[in-house]
PDB file of C-alpha atoms in Angstrom:
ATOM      1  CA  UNK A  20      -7.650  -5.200 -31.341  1.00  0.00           C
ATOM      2  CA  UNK A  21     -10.294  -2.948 -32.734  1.00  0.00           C
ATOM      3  CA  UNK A  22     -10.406  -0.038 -34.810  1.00  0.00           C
ATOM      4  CA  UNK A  23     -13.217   2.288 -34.665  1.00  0.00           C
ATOM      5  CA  UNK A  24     -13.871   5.659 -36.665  1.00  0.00           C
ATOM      6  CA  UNK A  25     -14.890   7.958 -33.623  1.00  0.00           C
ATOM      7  CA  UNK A  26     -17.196  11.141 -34.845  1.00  0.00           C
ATOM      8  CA  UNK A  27     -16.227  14.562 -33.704  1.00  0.00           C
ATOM      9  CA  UNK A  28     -17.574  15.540 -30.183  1.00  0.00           C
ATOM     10  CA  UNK A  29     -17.011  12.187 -28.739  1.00  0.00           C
ATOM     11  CA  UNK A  30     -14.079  11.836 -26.185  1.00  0.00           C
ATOM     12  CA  UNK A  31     -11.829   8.741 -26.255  1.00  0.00           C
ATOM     13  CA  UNK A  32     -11.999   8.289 -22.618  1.00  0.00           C
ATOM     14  CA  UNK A  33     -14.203   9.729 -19.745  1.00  0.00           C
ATOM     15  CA  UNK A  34     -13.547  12.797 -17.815  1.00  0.00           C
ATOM     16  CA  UNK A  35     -15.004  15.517 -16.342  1.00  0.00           C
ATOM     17  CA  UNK A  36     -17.968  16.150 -17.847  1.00  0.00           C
ATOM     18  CA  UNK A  37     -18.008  13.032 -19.883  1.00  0.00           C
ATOM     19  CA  UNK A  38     -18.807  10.400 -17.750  1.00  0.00           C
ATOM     20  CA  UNK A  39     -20.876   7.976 -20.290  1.00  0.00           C
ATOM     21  CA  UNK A  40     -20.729   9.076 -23.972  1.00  0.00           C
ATOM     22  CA  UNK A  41     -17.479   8.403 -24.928  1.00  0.00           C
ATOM     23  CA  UNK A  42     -15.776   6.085 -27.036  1.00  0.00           C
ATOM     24  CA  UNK A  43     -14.702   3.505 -24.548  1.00  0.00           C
ATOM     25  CA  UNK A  44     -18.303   3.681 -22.916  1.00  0.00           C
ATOM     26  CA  UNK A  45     -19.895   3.091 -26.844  1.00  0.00           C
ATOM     27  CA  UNK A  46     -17.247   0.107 -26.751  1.00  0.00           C
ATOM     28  CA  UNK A  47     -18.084  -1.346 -23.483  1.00  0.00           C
ATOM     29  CA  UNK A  48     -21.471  -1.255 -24.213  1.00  0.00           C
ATOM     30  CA  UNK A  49     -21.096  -2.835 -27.711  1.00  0.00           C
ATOM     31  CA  UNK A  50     -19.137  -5.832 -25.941  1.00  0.00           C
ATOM     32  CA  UNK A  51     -21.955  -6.062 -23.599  1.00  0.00           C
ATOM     33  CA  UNK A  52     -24.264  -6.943 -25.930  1.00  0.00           C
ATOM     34  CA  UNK A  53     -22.187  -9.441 -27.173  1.00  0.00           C
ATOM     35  CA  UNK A  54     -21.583 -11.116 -24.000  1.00  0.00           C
ATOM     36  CA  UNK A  55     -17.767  -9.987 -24.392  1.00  0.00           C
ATOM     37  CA  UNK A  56     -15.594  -8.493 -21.462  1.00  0.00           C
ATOM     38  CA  UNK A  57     -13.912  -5.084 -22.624  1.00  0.00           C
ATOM     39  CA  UNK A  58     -11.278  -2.908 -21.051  1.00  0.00           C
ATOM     40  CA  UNK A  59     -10.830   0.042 -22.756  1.00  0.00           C
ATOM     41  CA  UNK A  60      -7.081   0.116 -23.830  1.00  0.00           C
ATOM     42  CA  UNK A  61      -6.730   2.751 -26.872  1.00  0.00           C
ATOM     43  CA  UNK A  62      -3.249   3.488 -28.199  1.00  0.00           C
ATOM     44  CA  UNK A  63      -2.849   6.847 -29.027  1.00  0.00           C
ATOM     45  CA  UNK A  64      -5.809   9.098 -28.419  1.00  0.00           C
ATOM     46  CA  UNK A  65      -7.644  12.015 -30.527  1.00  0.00           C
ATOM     47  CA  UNK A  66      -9.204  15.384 -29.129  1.00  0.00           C
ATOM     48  CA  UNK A  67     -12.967  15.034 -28.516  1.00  0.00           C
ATOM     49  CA  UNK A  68     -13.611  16.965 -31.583  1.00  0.00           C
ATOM     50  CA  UNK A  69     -11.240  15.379 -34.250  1.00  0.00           C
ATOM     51  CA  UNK A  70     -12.815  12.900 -36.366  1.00  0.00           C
ATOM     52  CA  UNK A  71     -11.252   9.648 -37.391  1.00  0.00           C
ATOM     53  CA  UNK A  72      -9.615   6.564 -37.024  1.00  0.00           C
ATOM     54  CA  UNK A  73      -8.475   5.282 -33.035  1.00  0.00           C
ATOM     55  CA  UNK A  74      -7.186   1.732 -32.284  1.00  0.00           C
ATOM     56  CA  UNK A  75      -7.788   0.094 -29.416  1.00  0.00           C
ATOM     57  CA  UNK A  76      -6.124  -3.384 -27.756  1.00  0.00           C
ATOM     58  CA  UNK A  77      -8.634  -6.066 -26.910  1.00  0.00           C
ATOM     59  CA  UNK A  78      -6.514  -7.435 -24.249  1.00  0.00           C
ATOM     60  CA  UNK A  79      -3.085  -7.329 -21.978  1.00  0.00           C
ATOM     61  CA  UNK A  80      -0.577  -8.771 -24.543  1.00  0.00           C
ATOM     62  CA  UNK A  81      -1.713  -6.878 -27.602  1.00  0.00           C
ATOM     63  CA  UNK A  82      -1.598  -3.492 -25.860  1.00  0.00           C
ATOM     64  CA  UNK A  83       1.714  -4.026 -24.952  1.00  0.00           C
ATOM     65  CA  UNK A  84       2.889  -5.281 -28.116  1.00  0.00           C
ATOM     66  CA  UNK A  85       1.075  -2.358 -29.956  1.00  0.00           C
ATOM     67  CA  UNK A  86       2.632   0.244 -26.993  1.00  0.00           C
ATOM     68  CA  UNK A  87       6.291  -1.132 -28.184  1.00  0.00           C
ATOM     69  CA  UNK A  88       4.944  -0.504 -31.747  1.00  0.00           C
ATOM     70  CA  UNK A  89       3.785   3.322 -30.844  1.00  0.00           C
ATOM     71  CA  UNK A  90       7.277   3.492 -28.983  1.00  0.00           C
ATOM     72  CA  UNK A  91       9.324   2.927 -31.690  1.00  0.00           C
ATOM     73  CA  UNK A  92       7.315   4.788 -34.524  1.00  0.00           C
ATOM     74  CA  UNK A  93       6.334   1.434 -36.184  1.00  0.00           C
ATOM     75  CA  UNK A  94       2.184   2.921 -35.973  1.00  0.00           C
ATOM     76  CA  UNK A  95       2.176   5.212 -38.647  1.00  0.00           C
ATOM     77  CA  UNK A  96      -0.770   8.084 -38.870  1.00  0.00           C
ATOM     78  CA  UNK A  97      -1.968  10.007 -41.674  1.00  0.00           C
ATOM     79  CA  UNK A  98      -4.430  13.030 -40.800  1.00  0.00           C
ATOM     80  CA  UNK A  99      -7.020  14.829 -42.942  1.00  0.00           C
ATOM     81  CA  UNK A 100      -6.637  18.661 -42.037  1.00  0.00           C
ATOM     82  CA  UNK A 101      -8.846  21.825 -43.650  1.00  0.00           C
ATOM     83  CA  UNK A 102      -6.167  24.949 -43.058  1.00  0.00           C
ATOM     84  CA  UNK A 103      -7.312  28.810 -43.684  1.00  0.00           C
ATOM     85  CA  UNK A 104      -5.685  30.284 -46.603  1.00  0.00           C
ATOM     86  CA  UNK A 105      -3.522  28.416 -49.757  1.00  0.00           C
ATOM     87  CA  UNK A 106      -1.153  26.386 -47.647  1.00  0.00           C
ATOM     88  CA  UNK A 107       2.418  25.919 -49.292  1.00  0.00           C
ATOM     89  CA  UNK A 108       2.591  22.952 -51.317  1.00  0.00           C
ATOM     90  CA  UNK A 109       4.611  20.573 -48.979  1.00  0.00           C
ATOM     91  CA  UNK A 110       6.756  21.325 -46.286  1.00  0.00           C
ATOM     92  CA  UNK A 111       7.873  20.634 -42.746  1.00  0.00           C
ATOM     93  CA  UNK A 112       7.355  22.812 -39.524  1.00  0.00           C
ATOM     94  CA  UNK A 113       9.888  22.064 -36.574  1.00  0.00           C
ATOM     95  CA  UNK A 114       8.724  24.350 -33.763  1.00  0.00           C
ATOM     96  CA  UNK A 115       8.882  23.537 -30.529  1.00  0.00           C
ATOM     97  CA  UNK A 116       5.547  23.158 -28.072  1.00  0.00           C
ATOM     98  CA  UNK A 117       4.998  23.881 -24.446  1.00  0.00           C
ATOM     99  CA  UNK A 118       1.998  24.597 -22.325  1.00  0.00           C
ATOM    100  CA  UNK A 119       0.577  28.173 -22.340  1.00  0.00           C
ATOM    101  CA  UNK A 120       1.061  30.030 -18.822  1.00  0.00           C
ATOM    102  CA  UNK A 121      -1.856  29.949 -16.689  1.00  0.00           C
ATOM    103  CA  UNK A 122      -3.705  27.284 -18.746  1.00  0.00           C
ATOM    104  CA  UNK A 123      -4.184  23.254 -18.569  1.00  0.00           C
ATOM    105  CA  UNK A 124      -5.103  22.728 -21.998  1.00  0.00           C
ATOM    106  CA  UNK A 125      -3.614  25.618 -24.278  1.00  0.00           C
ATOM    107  CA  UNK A 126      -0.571  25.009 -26.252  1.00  0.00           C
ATOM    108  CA  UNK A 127       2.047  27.710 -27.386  1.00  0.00           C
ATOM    109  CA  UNK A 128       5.181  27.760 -29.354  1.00  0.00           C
ATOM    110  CA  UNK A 129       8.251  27.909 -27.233  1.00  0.00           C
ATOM    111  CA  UNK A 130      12.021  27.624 -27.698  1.00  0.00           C
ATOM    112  CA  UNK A 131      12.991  28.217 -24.343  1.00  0.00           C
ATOM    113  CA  UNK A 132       9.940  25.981 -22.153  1.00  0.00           C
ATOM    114  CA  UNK A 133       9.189  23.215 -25.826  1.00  0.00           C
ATOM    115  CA  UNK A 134       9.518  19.701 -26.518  1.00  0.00           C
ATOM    116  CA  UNK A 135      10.525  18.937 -30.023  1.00  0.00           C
ATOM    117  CA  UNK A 136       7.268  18.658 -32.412  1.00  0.00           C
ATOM    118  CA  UNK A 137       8.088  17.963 -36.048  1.00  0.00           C
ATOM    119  CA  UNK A 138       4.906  17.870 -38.463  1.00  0.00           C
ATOM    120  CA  UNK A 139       4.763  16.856 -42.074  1.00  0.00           C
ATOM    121  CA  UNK A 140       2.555  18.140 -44.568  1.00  0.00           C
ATOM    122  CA  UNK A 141       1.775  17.882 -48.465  1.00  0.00           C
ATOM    123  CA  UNK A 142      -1.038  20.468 -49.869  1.00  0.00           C
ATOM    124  CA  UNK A 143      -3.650  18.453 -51.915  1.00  0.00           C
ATOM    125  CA  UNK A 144      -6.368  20.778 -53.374  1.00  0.00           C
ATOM    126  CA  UNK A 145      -7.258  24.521 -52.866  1.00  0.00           C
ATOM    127  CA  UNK A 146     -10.805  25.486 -52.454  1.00  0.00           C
ATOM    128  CA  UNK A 147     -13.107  28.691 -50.974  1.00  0.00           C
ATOM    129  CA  UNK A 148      -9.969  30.681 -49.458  1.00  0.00           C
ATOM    130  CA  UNK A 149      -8.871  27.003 -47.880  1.00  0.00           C
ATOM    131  CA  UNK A 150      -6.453  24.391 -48.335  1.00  0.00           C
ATOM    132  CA  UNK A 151      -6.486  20.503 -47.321  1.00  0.00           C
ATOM    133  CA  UNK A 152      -3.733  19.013 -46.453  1.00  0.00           C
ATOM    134  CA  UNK A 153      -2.412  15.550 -45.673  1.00  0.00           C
ATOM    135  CA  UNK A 154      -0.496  15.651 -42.357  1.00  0.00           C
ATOM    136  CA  UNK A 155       1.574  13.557 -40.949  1.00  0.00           C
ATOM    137  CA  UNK A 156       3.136  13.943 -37.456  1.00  0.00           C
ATOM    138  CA  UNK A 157       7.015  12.851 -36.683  1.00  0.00           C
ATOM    139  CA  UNK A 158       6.493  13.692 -33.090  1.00  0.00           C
ATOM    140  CA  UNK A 159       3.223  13.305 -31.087  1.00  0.00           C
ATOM    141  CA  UNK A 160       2.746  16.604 -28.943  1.00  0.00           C
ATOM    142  CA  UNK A 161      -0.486  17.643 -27.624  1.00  0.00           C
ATOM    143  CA  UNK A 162      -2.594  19.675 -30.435  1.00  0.00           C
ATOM    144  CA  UNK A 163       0.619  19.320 -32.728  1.00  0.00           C
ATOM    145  CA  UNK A 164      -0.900  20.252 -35.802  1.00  0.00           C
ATOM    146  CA  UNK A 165      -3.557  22.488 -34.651  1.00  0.00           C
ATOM    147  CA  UNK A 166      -0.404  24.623 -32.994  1.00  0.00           C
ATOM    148  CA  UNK A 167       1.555  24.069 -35.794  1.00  0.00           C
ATOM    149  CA  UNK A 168      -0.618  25.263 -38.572  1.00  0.00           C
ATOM    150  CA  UNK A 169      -1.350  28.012 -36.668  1.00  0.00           C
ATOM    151  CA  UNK A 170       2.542  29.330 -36.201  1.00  0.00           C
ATOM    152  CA  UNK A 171       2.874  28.878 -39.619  1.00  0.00           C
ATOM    153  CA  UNK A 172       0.064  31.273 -40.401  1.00  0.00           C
ATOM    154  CA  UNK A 173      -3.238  28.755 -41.438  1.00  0.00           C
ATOM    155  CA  UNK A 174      -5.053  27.752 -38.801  1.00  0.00           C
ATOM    156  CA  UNK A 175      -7.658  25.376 -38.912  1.00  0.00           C
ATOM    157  CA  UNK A 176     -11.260  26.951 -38.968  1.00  0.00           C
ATOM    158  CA  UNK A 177     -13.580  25.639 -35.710  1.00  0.00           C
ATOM    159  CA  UNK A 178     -11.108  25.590 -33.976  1.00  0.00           C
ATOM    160  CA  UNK A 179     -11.868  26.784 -30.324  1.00  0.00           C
ATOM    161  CA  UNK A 180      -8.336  27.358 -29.137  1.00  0.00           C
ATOM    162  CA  UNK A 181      -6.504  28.534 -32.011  1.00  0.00           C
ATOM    163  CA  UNK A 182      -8.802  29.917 -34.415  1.00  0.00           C
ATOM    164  CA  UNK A 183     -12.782  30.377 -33.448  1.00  0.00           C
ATOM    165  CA  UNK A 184     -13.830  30.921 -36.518  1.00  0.00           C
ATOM    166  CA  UNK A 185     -17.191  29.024 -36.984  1.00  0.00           C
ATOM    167  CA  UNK A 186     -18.182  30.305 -40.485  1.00  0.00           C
ATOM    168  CA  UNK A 187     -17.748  27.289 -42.269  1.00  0.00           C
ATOM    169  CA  UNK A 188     -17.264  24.529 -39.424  1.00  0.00           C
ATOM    170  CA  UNK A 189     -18.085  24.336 -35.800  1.00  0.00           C
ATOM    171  CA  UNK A 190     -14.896  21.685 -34.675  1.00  0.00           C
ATOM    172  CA  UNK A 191     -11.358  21.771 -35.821  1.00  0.00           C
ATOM    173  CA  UNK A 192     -11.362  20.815 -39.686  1.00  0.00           C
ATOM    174  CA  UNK A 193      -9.156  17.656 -38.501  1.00  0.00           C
ATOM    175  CA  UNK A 194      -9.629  13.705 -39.175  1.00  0.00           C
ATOM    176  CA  UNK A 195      -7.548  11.073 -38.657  1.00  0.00           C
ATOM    177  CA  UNK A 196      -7.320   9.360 -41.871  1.00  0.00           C
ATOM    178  CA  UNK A 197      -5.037   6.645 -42.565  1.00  0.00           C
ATOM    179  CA  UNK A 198      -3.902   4.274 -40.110  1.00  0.00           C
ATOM    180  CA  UNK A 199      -1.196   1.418 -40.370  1.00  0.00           C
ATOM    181  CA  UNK A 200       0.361  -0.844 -38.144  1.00  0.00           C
ATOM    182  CA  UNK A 201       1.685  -4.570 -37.773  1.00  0.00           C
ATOM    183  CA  UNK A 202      -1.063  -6.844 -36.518  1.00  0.00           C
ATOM    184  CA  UNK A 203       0.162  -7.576 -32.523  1.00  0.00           C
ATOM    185  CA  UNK A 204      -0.194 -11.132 -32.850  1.00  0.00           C
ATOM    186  CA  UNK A 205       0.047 -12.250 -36.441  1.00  0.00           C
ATOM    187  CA  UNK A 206       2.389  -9.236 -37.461  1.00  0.00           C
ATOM    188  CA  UNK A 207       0.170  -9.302 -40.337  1.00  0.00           C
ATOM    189  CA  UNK A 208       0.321  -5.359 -42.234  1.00  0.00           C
ATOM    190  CA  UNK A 209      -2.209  -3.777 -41.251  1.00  0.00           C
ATOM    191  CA  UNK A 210      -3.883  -0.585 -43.096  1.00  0.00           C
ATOM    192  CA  UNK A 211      -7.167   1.234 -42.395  1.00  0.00           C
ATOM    193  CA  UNK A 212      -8.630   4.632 -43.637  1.00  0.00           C
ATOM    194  CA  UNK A 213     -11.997   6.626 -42.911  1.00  0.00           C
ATOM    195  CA  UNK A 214     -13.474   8.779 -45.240  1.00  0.00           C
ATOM    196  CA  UNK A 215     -13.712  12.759 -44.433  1.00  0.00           C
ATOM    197  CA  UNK A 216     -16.519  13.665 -42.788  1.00  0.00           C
ATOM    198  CA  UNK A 217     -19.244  15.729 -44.429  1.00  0.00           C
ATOM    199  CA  UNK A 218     -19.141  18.866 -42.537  1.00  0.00           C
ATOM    200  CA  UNK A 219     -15.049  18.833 -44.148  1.00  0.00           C
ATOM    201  CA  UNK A 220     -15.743  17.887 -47.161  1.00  0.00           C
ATOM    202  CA  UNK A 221     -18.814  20.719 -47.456  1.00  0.00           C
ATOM    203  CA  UNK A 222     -16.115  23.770 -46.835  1.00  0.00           C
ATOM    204  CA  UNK A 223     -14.334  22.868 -50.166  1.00  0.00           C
ATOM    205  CA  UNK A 224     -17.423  21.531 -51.673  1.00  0.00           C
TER     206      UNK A 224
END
């Protein structure tokens, strides 16, 4: 396996429009050079422009073993998130997420259409009319906390779906901080973190 911390702006995988400068391709070519064969395998993913930590199996047996660990909750994720406003000092938003009408990547709040998304989060400082928080997701829906901050009335700033605001940041104020897991092999704990990037850290500098 392989953990990498993947700037914002860089896709996990390729896709329209991102043929070559994504994370798997920087991967690839780094296992090139060392004479290494790669297939790009990454458990769990992160939107192009959140920052942070994403793990990736080096072969057959550890993916699966690691896709087992994902499937029963055993990979635990910690984000980094920069929300407008003075956030509440802990709390827990169960709101249920769907796909917006008439779009492929927009998600909405939805009791009637949702799947279950249950987000964690504890305020940790308050700073320039914002608040970070530490996140942590129970459920793993598509833009979970970006949707979920927003409902709750603090939206992340950059953000080009939920709040384009670009004042203070030109992505979603999101990073994937902490990551922890059970080595696949030697079941050895595992822990990682990556610090928050600069253009974060300068909106509460």
């Amino acid at each position: 396996m392989i953990v990498i911390d993947k700037p914002a702006g860089m896709p996990v995988h390729p896709s329209q429009g991102h043929y070559d400068d994504t994370a798997s391709n920087a991967l690839a070519y780094y296992f090139a050079q060392q004479g290494e064969p790669f297939v790009a395998r990454s458990v769990g993913r992160l939107d192009r422009d959140t920052s942070g930590l994403v793990l990736f199996a080096r072969h057959e047996l550890s993916a699966c073993i690691l896709a087992e660990q994902m499937r029963r909750r055993e990979i635990h994720r910690e984000y980094r998130a920069i929300c407008t406003g003075t956030l509440p000092e802990c709390g827990i938003i169960d709101a249920p997420i769907a796909r917006a009408h008439g779009s492929t990547i927009e998600r909405i709040i939805d009791s009637e259409r949702g799947d279950r998304a249950v987000t964690h989060y504890t305020r940790l400082t308050v700073k320039n009319g914002f608040s970070l928080a530490a996140v942590r997701l129970e459920t793993g829906r598509t833009h979970q906390i970006r949707v979920h901050m927003k409902h709750i009335g603090h939206p992340l700033p950059g953000d080009f779906l939920y709040n384009p605001d670009y004042s203070v940041i030109q992505r979603q104020a999101l990073h994937a901080y902490r990551l922890a897991f059970h080595h696949p092999i030697t079941r050895q704990q595992m822990e990682f973190t990556a610090p928050i990037p600069q253009d974060m850290i300068q909106i509460l500098a």
